[in-house]
PDB file of C-alpha atoms (C1' of nucleotides) in Angstrom:
ATOM      1  CA  MET A  10     105.589  29.591 -51.224  1.00 42.00           C
ATOM      2  CA  SER A  11     107.735  27.285 -49.193  1.00 56.00           C
ATOM      3  CA  ILE A  12     106.836  25.489 -45.995  1.00 67.00           C
ATOM      4  CA  ILE A  13     103.562  26.526 -44.442  1.00 65.00           C
ATOM      5  CA  LYS A  14     102.064  25.429 -41.149  1.00 64.00           C
ATOM      6  CA  PRO A  15      98.480  24.311 -41.603  1.00 74.00           C
ATOM      7  CA  THR A  16      97.952  24.933 -37.904  1.00 83.00           C
ATOM      8  CA  SER A  17      99.021  28.567 -37.768  1.00 92.00           C
ATOM      9  CA  THR A  18      96.664  31.426 -37.121  1.00 92.00           C
ATOM     10  CA  ASN A  19      97.966  33.020 -40.261  1.00 95.00           C
ATOM     11  CA  PHE A  20      97.073  29.996 -42.356  1.00 96.00           C
ATOM     12  CA  SER A  21      93.591  29.615 -40.959  1.00 95.00           C
ATOM     13  CA  ASN A  22      92.847  33.311 -41.367  1.00 96.00           C
ATOM     14  CA  LYS A  23      94.042  33.142 -44.941  1.00 96.00           C
ATOM     15  CA  LYS A  24      91.917  30.123 -45.709  1.00 96.00           C
ATOM     16  CA  SER A  25      88.767  31.497 -44.168  1.00 95.00           C
ATOM     17  CA  LEU A  26      89.197  34.819 -45.932  1.00 97.00           C
ATOM     18  CA  GLU A  27      89.702  33.192 -49.296  1.00 96.00           C
ATOM     19  CA  ASN A  28      86.658  31.065 -48.661  1.00 95.00           C
ATOM     20  CA  ASP A  29      84.519  34.059 -47.851  1.00 95.00           C
ATOM     21  CA  CYS A  30      85.883  36.491 -50.424  1.00 96.00           C
ATOM     22  CA  LEU A  31      86.470  35.510 -54.024  1.00 97.00           C
ATOM     23  CA  GLU A  32      88.648  38.551 -54.531  1.00 98.00           C
ATOM     24  CA  VAL A  33      90.963  37.296 -51.809  1.00 98.00           C
ATOM     25  CA  TYR A  34      90.970  33.858 -53.407  1.00 98.00           C
ATOM     26  CA  THR A  35      92.161  35.405 -56.651  1.00 98.00           C
ATOM     27  CA  SER A  36      94.578  37.706 -54.937  1.00 98.00           C
ATOM     28  CA  ASN A  37      96.214  34.756 -53.225  1.00 97.00           C
ATOM     29  CA  LEU A  38      96.550  32.933 -56.532  1.00 98.00           C
ATOM     30  CA  ILE A  39      98.318  35.821 -58.202  1.00 97.00           C
ATOM     31  CA  SER A  40     100.438  36.753 -55.218  1.00 96.00           C
ATOM     32  CA  GLY A  41     104.171  36.258 -55.396  1.00 96.00           C
ATOM     33  CA  GLN A  42     106.579  38.931 -56.447  1.00 96.00           C
ATOM     34  CA  TRP A  43     107.100  37.648 -59.988  1.00 97.00           C
ATOM     35  CA  VAL A  44     103.799  35.931 -60.687  1.00 98.00           C
ATOM     36  CA  LEU A  45     102.061  38.705 -62.571  1.00 98.00           C
ATOM     37  CA  PRO A  46     105.087  39.553 -64.708  1.00 98.00           C
ATOM     38  CA  ILE A  47     105.455  35.863 -65.511  1.00 98.00           C
ATOM     39  CA  CYS A  48     101.828  35.616 -66.602  1.00 98.00           C
ATOM     40  CA  TYR A  49     102.110  38.841 -68.518  1.00 98.00           C
ATOM     41  CA  ALA A  50     105.044  37.483 -70.489  1.00 98.00           C
ATOM     42  CA  LEU A  51     103.219  34.221 -71.121  1.00 98.00           C
ATOM     43  CA  LEU A  52     100.218  36.039 -72.538  1.00 98.00           C
ATOM     44  CA  GLU A  53     102.330  36.690 -75.583  1.00 97.00           C
ATOM     45  CA  LYS A  54     103.956  33.332 -76.095  1.00 97.00           C
ATOM     46  CA  LYS A  55     105.106  30.146 -74.437  1.00 97.00           C
ATOM     47  CA  LEU A  56     108.466  30.369 -72.772  1.00 98.00           C
ATOM     48  CA  ARG A  57     111.280  28.199 -71.529  1.00 97.00           C
ATOM     49  CA  PHE A  58     112.937  28.422 -68.140  1.00 97.00           C
ATOM     50  CA  ALA A  59     115.928  30.238 -69.570  1.00 97.00           C
ATOM     51  CA  ASP A  60     113.656  32.689 -71.394  1.00 97.00           C
ATOM     52  CA  PHE A  61     112.286  33.886 -68.084  1.00 97.00           C
ATOM     53  CA  LYS A  62     115.753  34.395 -66.738  1.00 96.00           C
ATOM     54  CA  GLU A  63     116.536  36.537 -69.735  1.00 95.00           C
ATOM     55  CA  ILE A  64     113.351  38.585 -69.365  1.00 96.00           C
ATOM     56  CA  PHE A  65     113.851  38.962 -65.607  1.00 96.00           C
ATOM     57  CA  PRO A  66     117.598  39.111 -65.066  1.00 95.00           C
ATOM     58  CA  ASN A  67     117.172  39.547 -61.322  1.00 95.00           C
ATOM     59  CA  ILE A  68     115.112  36.494 -60.578  1.00 96.00           C
ATOM     60  CA  THR A  69     117.005  33.551 -59.156  1.00 96.00           C
ATOM     61  CA  ASP A  70     116.605  29.963 -60.292  1.00 96.00           C
ATOM     62  CA  ARG A  71     115.121  29.010 -56.989  1.00 97.00           C
ATOM     63  CA  VAL A  72     112.447  31.678 -56.847  1.00 97.00           C
ATOM     64  CA  LEU A  73     111.601  31.281 -60.509  1.00 98.00           C
ATOM     65  CA  THR A  74     111.066  27.576 -59.919  1.00 97.00           C
ATOM     66  CA  LEU A  75     108.898  28.235 -56.870  1.00 97.00           C
ATOM     67  CA  GLN A  76     106.678  30.694 -58.658  1.00 97.00           C
ATOM     68  CA  LEU A  77     106.317  28.546 -61.760  1.00 98.00           C
ATOM     69  CA  ARG A  78     105.436  25.529 -59.632  1.00 97.00           C
ATOM     70  CA  LYS A  79     102.821  27.462 -57.750  1.00 97.00           C
ATOM     71  CA  LEU A  80     101.250  28.574 -61.014  1.00 98.00           C
ATOM     72  CA  GLU A  81     101.335  25.024 -62.293  1.00 98.00           C
ATOM     73  CA  ARG A  82      99.781  23.672 -59.093  1.00 97.00           C
ATOM     74  CA  ASN A  83      96.965  26.154 -59.509  1.00 97.00           C
ATOM     75  CA  LYS A  84      96.469  25.172 -63.148  1.00 97.00           C
ATOM     76  CA  ILE A  85      97.263  28.642 -64.400  1.00 98.00           C
ATOM     77  CA  LEU A  86     100.040  27.312 -66.559  1.00 98.00           C
ATOM     78  CA  LYS A  87     101.037  24.025 -68.090  1.00 97.00           C
ATOM     79  CA  ARG A  88     104.548  22.668 -67.917  1.00 97.00           C
ATOM     80  CA  THR A  89     105.752  20.443 -70.721  1.00 97.00           C
ATOM     81  CA  VAL A  90     108.977  18.507 -70.358  1.00 96.00           C
ATOM     82  CA  TYR A  91     110.614  17.186 -73.495  1.00 95.00           C
ATOM     83  CA  PRO A  92     112.680  14.071 -72.926  1.00 92.00           C
ATOM     84  CA  GLU A  93     115.906  15.500 -74.225  1.00 91.00           C
ATOM     85  CA  VAL A  94     119.330  16.212 -72.873  1.00 90.00           C
ATOM     86  CA  PRO A  95     119.970  18.892 -71.947  1.00 91.00           C
ATOM     87  CA  PRO A  96     116.353  19.206 -70.820  1.00 94.00           C
ATOM     88  CA  ARG A  97     113.830  21.373 -72.584  1.00 96.00           C
ATOM     89  CA  VAL A  98     110.813  22.566 -70.619  1.00 97.00           C
ATOM     90  CA  GLU A  99     108.086  24.794 -71.968  1.00 98.00           C
ATOM     91  CA  TYR A 100     105.636  26.853 -69.994  1.00 98.00           C
ATOM     92  CA  GLU A 101     102.368  28.113 -71.378  1.00 98.00           C
ATOM     93  CA  LEU A 102      99.150  29.470 -69.960  1.00 98.00           C
ATOM     94  CA  THR A 103      96.122  27.219 -69.621  1.00 98.00           C
ATOM     95  CA  SER A 104      92.774  28.553 -70.791  1.00 97.00           C
ATOM     96  CA  ILE A 105      91.990  29.954 -67.354  1.00 98.00           C
ATOM     97  CA  GLY A 106      95.487  31.373 -67.273  1.00 98.00           C
ATOM     98  CA  ASN A 107      94.803  33.214 -70.487  1.00 98.00           C
ATOM     99  CA  GLU A 108      91.670  34.625 -68.964  1.00 98.00           C
ATOM    100  CA  LEU A 109      93.831  36.544 -66.540  1.00 98.00           C
ATOM    101  CA  LYS A 110      94.276  39.091 -69.304  1.00 98.00           C
ATOM    102  CA  PRO A 111      91.268  41.259 -68.401  1.00 98.00           C
ATOM    103  CA  VAL A 112      92.205  41.020 -64.743  1.00 98.00           C
ATOM    104  CA  ILE A 113      95.679  42.282 -65.500  1.00 98.00           C
ATOM    105  CA  LYS A 114      94.281  45.022 -67.709  1.00 98.00           C
ATOM    106  CA  GLU A 115      91.987  46.137 -64.927  1.00 98.00           C
ATOM    107  CA  LEU A 116      94.863  46.197 -62.443  1.00 98.00           C
ATOM    108  CA  GLU A 117      96.884  48.263 -64.885  1.00 98.00           C
ATOM    109  CA  ARG A 118      94.054  50.651 -65.530  1.00 98.00           C
ATOM    110  CA  TRP A 119      93.462  51.329 -61.868  1.00 98.00           C
ATOM    111  CA  GLY A 120      97.174  51.573 -61.193  1.00 98.00           C
ATOM    112  CA  ALA A 121      97.545  54.308 -63.797  1.00 98.00           C
ATOM    113  CA  LYS A 122      94.616  56.177 -62.313  1.00 98.00           C
ATOM    114  CA  HIS A 123      96.012  55.843 -58.833  1.00 98.00           C
ATOM    115  CA  LYS A 124      99.395  57.203 -59.879  1.00 97.00           C
ATOM    116  CA  GLU A 125      97.679  60.155 -61.450  1.00 97.00           C
ATOM    117  CA  TYR A 126      95.491  60.672 -58.389  1.00 97.00           C
ATOM    118  CA  VAL A 127      98.434  60.656 -56.045  1.00 96.00           C
ATOM    119  CA  SER A 128     100.418  63.089 -58.151  1.00 95.00           C
ATOM    120  CA  VAL A 129      97.507  65.497 -58.329  1.00 95.00           C
ATOM    121  CA  GLN A 130      96.926  65.246 -54.575  1.00 91.00           C
ATOM    122  CA  ASN A 131     100.566  65.961 -53.966  1.00 90.00           C
ATOM    123  CA  LYS A 132     100.453  69.054 -56.142  1.00 92.00           C
ATOM    124  CA  ILE A 133      97.395  70.327 -54.315  1.00 89.00           C
ATOM    125  CA  ASN A 134      99.049  69.797 -50.978  1.00 83.00           C
ATOM    126  CA  GLY A 135     102.270  71.313 -52.162  1.00 75.00           C
ATOM    127  CA  ALA A 136     104.431  68.293 -51.587  1.00 64.00           C
ATOM    128  CA  ASN A 137     107.922  68.580 -52.939  1.00 55.00           C
TER     129      ASN A 137
ATOM    130  CA  MET B  16     103.982  46.675 -43.581  1.00 42.00           C
ATOM    131  CA  SER B  17     106.430  47.295 -40.796  1.00 56.00           C
ATOM    132  CA  ILE B  18     110.148  47.750 -41.094  1.00 67.00           C
ATOM    133  CA  ILE B  19     111.620  47.267 -44.521  1.00 64.00           C
ATOM    134  CA  LYS B  20     115.218  47.469 -45.587  1.00 65.00           C
ATOM    135  CA  PRO B  21     115.594  49.841 -48.523  1.00 74.00           C
ATOM    136  CA  THR B  22     118.892  48.157 -49.299  1.00 84.00           C
ATOM    137  CA  SER B  23     117.648  44.596 -49.643  1.00 92.00           C
ATOM    138  CA  THR B  24     117.561  42.720 -52.925  1.00 93.00           C
ATOM    139  CA  ASN B  25     113.938  41.985 -52.202  1.00 95.00           C
ATOM    140  CA  PHE B  26     113.098  45.658 -51.896  1.00 96.00           C
ATOM    141  CA  SER B  27     114.909  46.722 -55.037  1.00 95.00           C
ATOM    142  CA  ASN B  28     113.347  43.917 -57.062  1.00 96.00           C
ATOM    143  CA  LYS B  29     109.936  44.933 -55.793  1.00 96.00           C
ATOM    144  CA  LYS B  30     110.485  48.553 -56.671  1.00 96.00           C
ATOM    145  CA  SER B  31     111.785  47.906 -60.140  1.00 96.00           C
ATOM    146  CA  LEU B  32     108.950  45.516 -60.891  1.00 97.00           C
ATOM    147  CA  GLU B  33     106.315  47.966 -59.756  1.00 96.00           C
ATOM    148  CA  ASN B  34     107.969  50.627 -61.843  1.00 95.00           C
ATOM    149  CA  ASP B  35     107.918  48.481 -64.938  1.00 95.00           C
ATOM    150  CA  CYS B  36     104.546  46.825 -64.455  1.00 96.00           C
ATOM    151  CA  LEU B  37     101.456  48.769 -63.472  1.00 98.00           C
ATOM    152  CA  GLU B  38      99.695  45.559 -62.527  1.00 98.00           C
ATOM    153  CA  VAL B  39     102.423  44.878 -59.983  1.00 98.00           C
ATOM    154  CA  TYR B  40     102.106  48.431 -58.706  1.00 98.00           C
ATOM    155  CA  THR B  41      98.420  47.841 -58.063  1.00 98.00           C
ATOM    156  CA  SER B  42      98.972  44.401 -56.678  1.00 98.00           C
ATOM    157  CA  ASN B  43     101.402  45.787 -54.135  1.00 97.00           C
ATOM    158  CA  LEU B  44      98.902  48.434 -53.080  1.00 98.00           C
ATOM    159  CA  ILE B  45      96.168  45.915 -52.426  1.00 97.00           C
ATOM    160  CA  SER B  46      98.393  43.309 -50.863  1.00 96.00           C
ATOM    161  CA  GLY B  47      98.019  42.514 -47.208  1.00 96.00           C
ATOM    162  CA  GLN B  48      95.861  39.753 -45.875  1.00 96.00           C
ATOM    163  CA  TRP B  49      92.941  41.945 -44.852  1.00 97.00           C
ATOM    164  CA  VAL B  50      93.222  44.831 -47.292  1.00 98.00           C
ATOM    165  CA  LEU B  51      90.694  43.708 -49.857  1.00 98.00           C
ATOM    166  CA  PRO B  52      88.097  42.692 -47.298  1.00 98.00           C
ATOM    167  CA  ILE B  53      88.573  46.060 -45.600  1.00 98.00           C
ATOM    168  CA  CYS B  54      88.025  47.923 -48.867  1.00 98.00           C
ATOM    169  CA  TYR B  55      85.094  45.709 -49.711  1.00 98.00           C
ATOM    170  CA  ALA B  56      83.420  46.585 -46.443  1.00 98.00           C
ATOM    171  CA  LEU B  57      84.144  50.279 -46.951  1.00 98.00           C
ATOM    172  CA  LEU B  58      82.516  50.241 -50.370  1.00 98.00           C
ATOM    173  CA  GLU B  59      79.226  50.040 -48.555  1.00 97.00           C
ATOM    174  CA  LYS B  60      79.739  52.590 -45.812  1.00 97.00           C
ATOM    175  CA  LYS B  61      82.251  54.355 -43.654  1.00 97.00           C
ATOM    176  CA  LEU B  62      83.366  52.410 -40.633  1.00 98.00           C
ATOM    177  CA  ARG B  63      84.991  52.876 -37.266  1.00 97.00           C
ATOM    178  CA  PHE B  64      87.889  50.892 -35.871  1.00 97.00           C
ATOM    179  CA  ALA B  65      85.604  48.807 -33.701  1.00 97.00           C
ATOM    180  CA  ASP B  66      83.308  48.110 -36.654  1.00 97.00           C
ATOM    181  CA  PHE B  67      86.128  46.343 -38.453  1.00 97.00           C
ATOM    182  CA  LYS B  68      86.844  44.232 -35.417  1.00 96.00           C
ATOM    183  CA  GLU B  69      83.215  43.180 -35.405  1.00 95.00           C
ATOM    184  CA  ILE B  70      83.194  42.369 -39.107  1.00 96.00           C
ATOM    185  CA  PHE B  71      86.519  40.521 -38.877  1.00 96.00           C
ATOM    186  CA  PRO B  72      86.591  38.908 -35.447  1.00 94.00           C
ATOM    187  CA  ASN B  73      89.973  37.319 -36.113  1.00 95.00           C
ATOM    188  CA  ILE B  74      91.940  40.407 -36.952  1.00 96.00           C
ATOM    189  CA  THR B  75      94.073  41.801 -34.181  1.00 96.00           C
ATOM    190  CA  ASP B  76      94.273  45.452 -33.217  1.00 96.00           C
ATOM    191  CA  ARG B  77      97.838  45.612 -34.367  1.00 97.00           C
ATOM    192  CA  VAL B  78      97.340  44.159 -37.815  1.00 97.00           C
ATOM    193  CA  LEU B  79      94.155  46.114 -38.370  1.00 97.00           C
ATOM    194  CA  THR B  80      96.037  49.301 -37.541  1.00 97.00           C
ATOM    195  CA  LEU B  81      98.884  48.378 -39.880  1.00 97.00           C
ATOM    196  CA  GLN B  82      96.617  47.649 -42.790  1.00 97.00           C
ATOM    197  CA  LEU B  83      94.501  50.764 -42.267  1.00 98.00           C
ATOM    198  CA  ARG B  84      97.620  52.915 -42.060  1.00 97.00           C
ATOM    199  CA  LYS B  85      98.981  51.440 -45.247  1.00 97.00           C
ATOM    200  CA  LEU B  86      95.717  52.213 -47.030  1.00 98.00           C
ATOM    201  CA  GLU B  87      95.748  55.721 -45.631  1.00 97.00           C
ATOM    202  CA  ARG B  88      99.356  56.279 -46.672  1.00 97.00           C
ATOM    203  CA  ASN B  89      98.410  55.234 -50.191  1.00 97.00           C
ATOM    204  CA  LYS B  90      95.416  57.562 -50.211  1.00 97.00           C
ATOM    205  CA  ILE B  91      92.962  54.742 -50.675  1.00 98.00           C
ATOM    206  CA  LEU B  92      91.117  55.705 -47.559  1.00 98.00           C
ATOM    207  CA  LYS B  93      90.721  58.750 -45.402  1.00 97.00           C
ATOM    208  CA  ARG B  94      90.974  58.682 -41.648  1.00 97.00           C
ATOM    209  CA  THR B  95      89.012  61.203 -39.646  1.00 97.00           C
ATOM    210  CA  VAL B  96      89.664  61.645 -35.962  1.00 96.00           C
ATOM    211  CA  TYR B  97      87.010  63.372 -33.893  1.00 95.00           C
ATOM    212  CA  PRO B  98      88.385  65.170 -30.867  1.00 92.00           C
ATOM    213  CA  GLU B  99      86.307  63.298 -28.351  1.00 91.00           C
ATOM    214  CA  VAL B 100      86.913  61.029 -25.436  1.00 89.00           C
ATOM    215  CA  PRO B 101      86.771  58.131 -25.820  1.00 92.00           C
ATOM    216  CA  PRO B 102      88.165  58.681 -29.315  1.00 94.00           C
ATOM    217  CA  ARG B 103      86.089  58.294 -32.423  1.00 96.00           C
ATOM    218  CA  VAL B 104      87.822  57.595 -35.697  1.00 97.00           C
ATOM    219  CA  GLU B 105      86.087  57.082 -38.988  1.00 97.00           C
ATOM    220  CA  TYR B 106      87.481  55.425 -42.064  1.00 98.00           C
ATOM    221  CA  GLU B 107      86.097  55.951 -45.540  1.00 98.00           C
ATOM    222  CA  LEU B 108      87.288  55.378 -49.073  1.00 98.00           C
ATOM    223  CA  THR B 109      88.695  58.242 -51.102  1.00 97.00           C
ATOM    224  CA  SER B 110      87.523  58.648 -54.666  1.00 97.00           C
ATOM    225  CA  ILE B 111      90.332  56.478 -55.992  1.00 98.00           C
ATOM    226  CA  GLY B 112      89.540  54.001 -53.237  1.00 98.00           C
ATOM    227  CA  ASN B 113      85.975  53.804 -54.462  1.00 98.00           C
ATOM    228  CA  GLU B 114      87.243  53.104 -57.922  1.00 98.00           C
ATOM    229  CA  LEU B 115      88.615  49.835 -56.655  1.00 98.00           C
ATOM    230  CA  LYS B 116      85.128  48.461 -57.089  1.00 98.00           C
ATOM    231  CA  PRO B 117      85.534  47.286 -60.694  1.00 98.00           C
ATOM    232  CA  VAL B 118      88.932  45.860 -59.831  1.00 98.00           C
ATOM    233  CA  ILE B 119      87.423  43.843 -57.019  1.00 98.00           C
ATOM    234  CA  LYS B 120      84.574  42.752 -59.259  1.00 98.00           C
ATOM    235  CA  GLU B 121      87.036  41.550 -61.860  1.00 98.00           C
ATOM    236  CA  LEU B 122      89.017  39.625 -59.274  1.00 98.00           C
ATOM    237  CA  GLU B 123      85.807  38.014 -58.060  1.00 98.00           C
ATOM    238  CA  ARG B 124      84.697  37.143 -61.556  1.00 98.00           C
ATOM    239  CA  TRP B 125      87.956  35.446 -62.434  1.00 98.00           C
ATOM    240  CA  GLY B 126      88.099  33.707 -59.073  1.00 98.00           C
ATOM    241  CA  ALA B 127      84.689  32.152 -59.641  1.00 98.00           C
ATOM    242  CA  LYS B 128      85.749  31.011 -63.083  1.00 98.00           C
ATOM    243  CA  HIS B 129      88.958  29.565 -61.739  1.00 98.00           C
ATOM    244  CA  LYS B 130      87.151  27.602 -59.060  1.00 97.00           C
ATOM    245  CA  GLU B 131      84.846  26.185 -61.691  1.00 97.00           C
ATOM    246  CA  TYR B 132      87.777  25.392 -63.983  1.00 97.00           C
ATOM    247  CA  VAL B 133      89.656  23.543 -61.291  1.00 96.00           C
ATOM    248  CA  SER B 134      86.653  21.512 -60.259  1.00 95.00           C
ATOM    249  CA  VAL B 135      85.970  20.491 -63.856  1.00 95.00           C
ATOM    250  CA  GLN B 136      89.608  19.562 -64.397  1.00 91.00           C
ATOM    251  CA  ASN B 137      89.549  17.465 -61.258  1.00 90.00           C
ATOM    252  CA  LYS B 138      86.472  15.581 -62.440  1.00 92.00           C
ATOM    253  CA  ILE B 139      88.089  14.891 -65.789  1.00 89.00           C
ATOM    254  CA  ASN B 140      91.218  13.600 -64.145  1.00 83.00           C
ATOM    255  CA  GLY B 141      89.239  11.553 -61.668  1.00 75.00           C
ATOM    256  CA  ALA B 142      90.594  13.274 -58.604  1.00 64.00           C
ATOM    257  CA  ASN B 143      88.841  12.329 -55.407  1.00 55.00           C
TER     258      ASN B 143
ATOM    259  C1'  DT C   5      89.470  59.378  -6.758  1.00 80.62           C
ATOM    260  C1'  DA C   6      88.397  54.984  -9.360  1.00 80.62           C
ATOM    261  C1'  DT C   7      86.373  53.121 -13.552  1.00 80.62           C
ATOM    262  C1'  DG C   8      84.985  52.630 -18.330  1.00 80.62           C
ATOM    263  C1'  DT C   9      85.553  53.688 -23.015  1.00 80.62           C
ATOM    264  C1'  DT C  10      87.851  53.566 -27.810  1.00 80.62           C
ATOM    265  C1'  DA C  11      91.549  53.517 -30.633  1.00 80.62           C
ATOM    266  C1'  DC C  12      95.411  52.746 -30.530  1.00 80.62           C
ATOM    267  C1'  DT C  13     101.175  51.461 -29.430  1.00 80.62           C
ATOM    268  C1'  DA C  14     105.216  48.599 -27.796  1.00 80.62           C
ATOM    269  C1'  DA C  15     107.971  44.587 -27.316  1.00 80.62           C
ATOM    270  C1'  DC C  16     108.432  40.319 -28.687  1.00 80.62           C
ATOM    271  C1'  DA C  17     107.537  35.838 -31.332  1.00 80.62           C
ATOM    272  C1'  DA C  18     106.170  33.032 -35.172  1.00 80.62           C
ATOM    273  C1'  DA C  19     105.252  32.238 -39.946  1.00 80.62           C
ATOM    274  C1'  DT C  20     106.058  32.960 -44.687  1.00 80.62           C
ATOM    275  C1'  DA C  21     108.469  34.762 -48.790  1.00 80.62           C
ATOM    276  C1'  DT C  22     112.591  35.746 -51.016  1.00 80.62           C
ATOM    277  C1'  DG C  23     117.639  35.530 -51.866  1.00 80.62           C
ATOM    278  C1'  DT C  24     122.639  33.232 -52.033  1.00 80.62           C
ATOM    279  C1'  DA C  25     125.739  29.883 -53.237  1.00 80.62           C
ATOM    280  C1'  DA C  26     126.775  25.582 -54.564  1.00 80.62           C
ATOM    281  C1'  DG C  27     125.525  21.412 -56.261  1.00 80.62           C
ATOM    282  C1'  DT C  28     123.023  17.574 -59.459  1.00 80.62           C
ATOM    283  C1'  DT C  29     121.313  15.043 -63.641  1.00 80.62           C
ATOM    284  C1'  DA C  30     121.712  12.826 -68.102  1.00 80.62           C
ATOM    285  C1'  DT C  31     123.643  12.591 -72.494  1.00 80.62           C
ATOM    286  C1'  DG C  32     125.620  14.357 -76.801  1.00 80.62           C
ATOM    287  C1'  DT C  33     129.991  16.165 -78.564  1.00 80.62           C
ATOM    288  C1'  DC C  34     135.055  16.748 -78.339  1.00 80.62           C
TER     289       DC C  34
ATOM    290  C1'  DG D  28     136.878  10.124 -70.386  1.00 80.62           C
ATOM    291  C1'  DA D  29     136.205  15.216 -69.715  1.00 80.62           C
ATOM    292  C1'  DC D  30     133.114  18.923 -70.737  1.00 80.62           C
ATOM    293  C1'  DA D  31     129.080  21.646 -71.878  1.00 80.62           C
ATOM    294  C1'  DT D  32     124.218  22.258 -71.381  1.00 80.62           C
ATOM    295  C1'  DA D  33     119.329  23.407 -69.361  1.00 80.62           C
ATOM    296  C1'  DA D  34     116.557  23.038 -65.760  1.00 80.62           C
ATOM    297  C1'  DC D  35     116.471  22.284 -61.900  1.00 80.62           C
ATOM    298  C1'  DT D  36     117.422  21.061 -56.127  1.00 80.62           C
ATOM    299  C1'  DT D  37     119.553  21.665 -51.524  1.00 80.62           C
ATOM    300  C1'  DA D  38     120.943  23.920 -47.424  1.00 80.62           C
ATOM    301  C1'  DC D  39     121.188  27.927 -45.427  1.00 80.62           C
ATOM    302  C1'  DA D  40     120.409  33.068 -44.630  1.00 80.62           C
ATOM    303  C1'  DT D  41     117.739  37.242 -44.715  1.00 80.62           C
ATOM    304  C1'  DA D  42     113.568  40.019 -45.158  1.00 80.62           C
ATOM    305  C1'  DT D  43     108.869  40.845 -44.542  1.00 80.62           C
ATOM    306  C1'  DT D  44     104.328  39.970 -42.786  1.00 80.62           C
ATOM    307  C1'  DT D  45     101.348  38.481 -39.358  1.00 80.62           C
ATOM    308  C1'  DG D  46     100.187  37.236 -34.573  1.00 80.62           C
ATOM    309  C1'  DT D  47     100.392  37.512 -29.100  1.00 80.62           C
ATOM    310  C1'  DT D  48     100.175  39.888 -25.008  1.00 80.62           C
ATOM    311  C1'  DA D  49     100.107  43.673 -22.347  1.00 80.62           C
ATOM    312  C1'  DG D  50      99.907  48.143 -21.980  1.00 80.62           C
ATOM    313  C1'  DT D  51      98.567  53.671 -22.762  1.00 80.62           C
ATOM    314  C1'  DA D  52      95.935  58.226 -23.242  1.00 80.62           C
ATOM    315  C1'  DA D  53      92.361  61.342 -22.098  1.00 80.62           C
ATOM    316  C1'  DC D  54      88.269  62.608 -20.256  1.00 80.62           C
ATOM    317  C1'  DA D  55      83.343  61.848 -18.657  1.00 80.62           C
ATOM    318  C1'  DT D  56      80.791  59.737 -15.247  1.00 80.62           C
ATOM    319  C1'  DA D  57      80.021  57.260 -10.828  1.00 80.62           C
TER     320       DA D  57
END
DNA sequence: TATGTTACTAACAAATATGTAAGTTATGTC
DNA sequence: GACATAACTTACATATTTGTTAGTAACATA
């Protein structure tokens, strides 16, 4: 999400891993601090740039733009610009974007279980 | 995965997002370039340090150590050191680690669909 | 006493992601 | 003509992750 060097070890490792492992491919598509929350919000309804800033008061214009553009590039959302002034831009999930729902649900489900697991383990081991 | 500043904007955003969104919580736990491949490999059987290096020839000792330690810290895997020389250390998934299987499957499923979606879209739009 | 083995660690460097602050654009309304 | 507006962009700074290279420990065996 910014400038990447197609010649770096990092880049080539990333590419070969995402080629070999579909789960890494997906993980790379939904990486980015605000990507999942953005998709989550879009599952409910289409949103404008300013809507996101209201939902996520701590995101900056720059990072919001970067993450939205990445999602657009990967066809997870569609960006519609209305030729008005001041500009109006709407973001909505594509069909494959909408299909992220079960993925997100699964992540949530496991996350809840993990939290529970950790708290139980900590009790057993008498952590404070 | 290394030194983090608990006072940075980045850190506090991350924390508040993972508090509010379970899917972000999970995503943060399975982030790290080699984490999912490591877990994937461990779903089949327990492995030693050198086994990982054989499976992933491009990972370095340092990064492998970092990622394994992160997984251990988060109780996704268990590290067993045998008091021998030369040392023998075995890594295996905990029960919650094993439960990552359906998560991984879901990520794979969506990834395959996404690849298909993108290729179809490209045909429609006459991309070369 | 020197060597080999395995699983690391340390010091440093590069790459990538995120954050800060200050513009810019185009046009309708005052 | 000056101003407000929404959705950005730019230049720069910081934070975090990943990679490179060169060790280290501890003991069994040669």
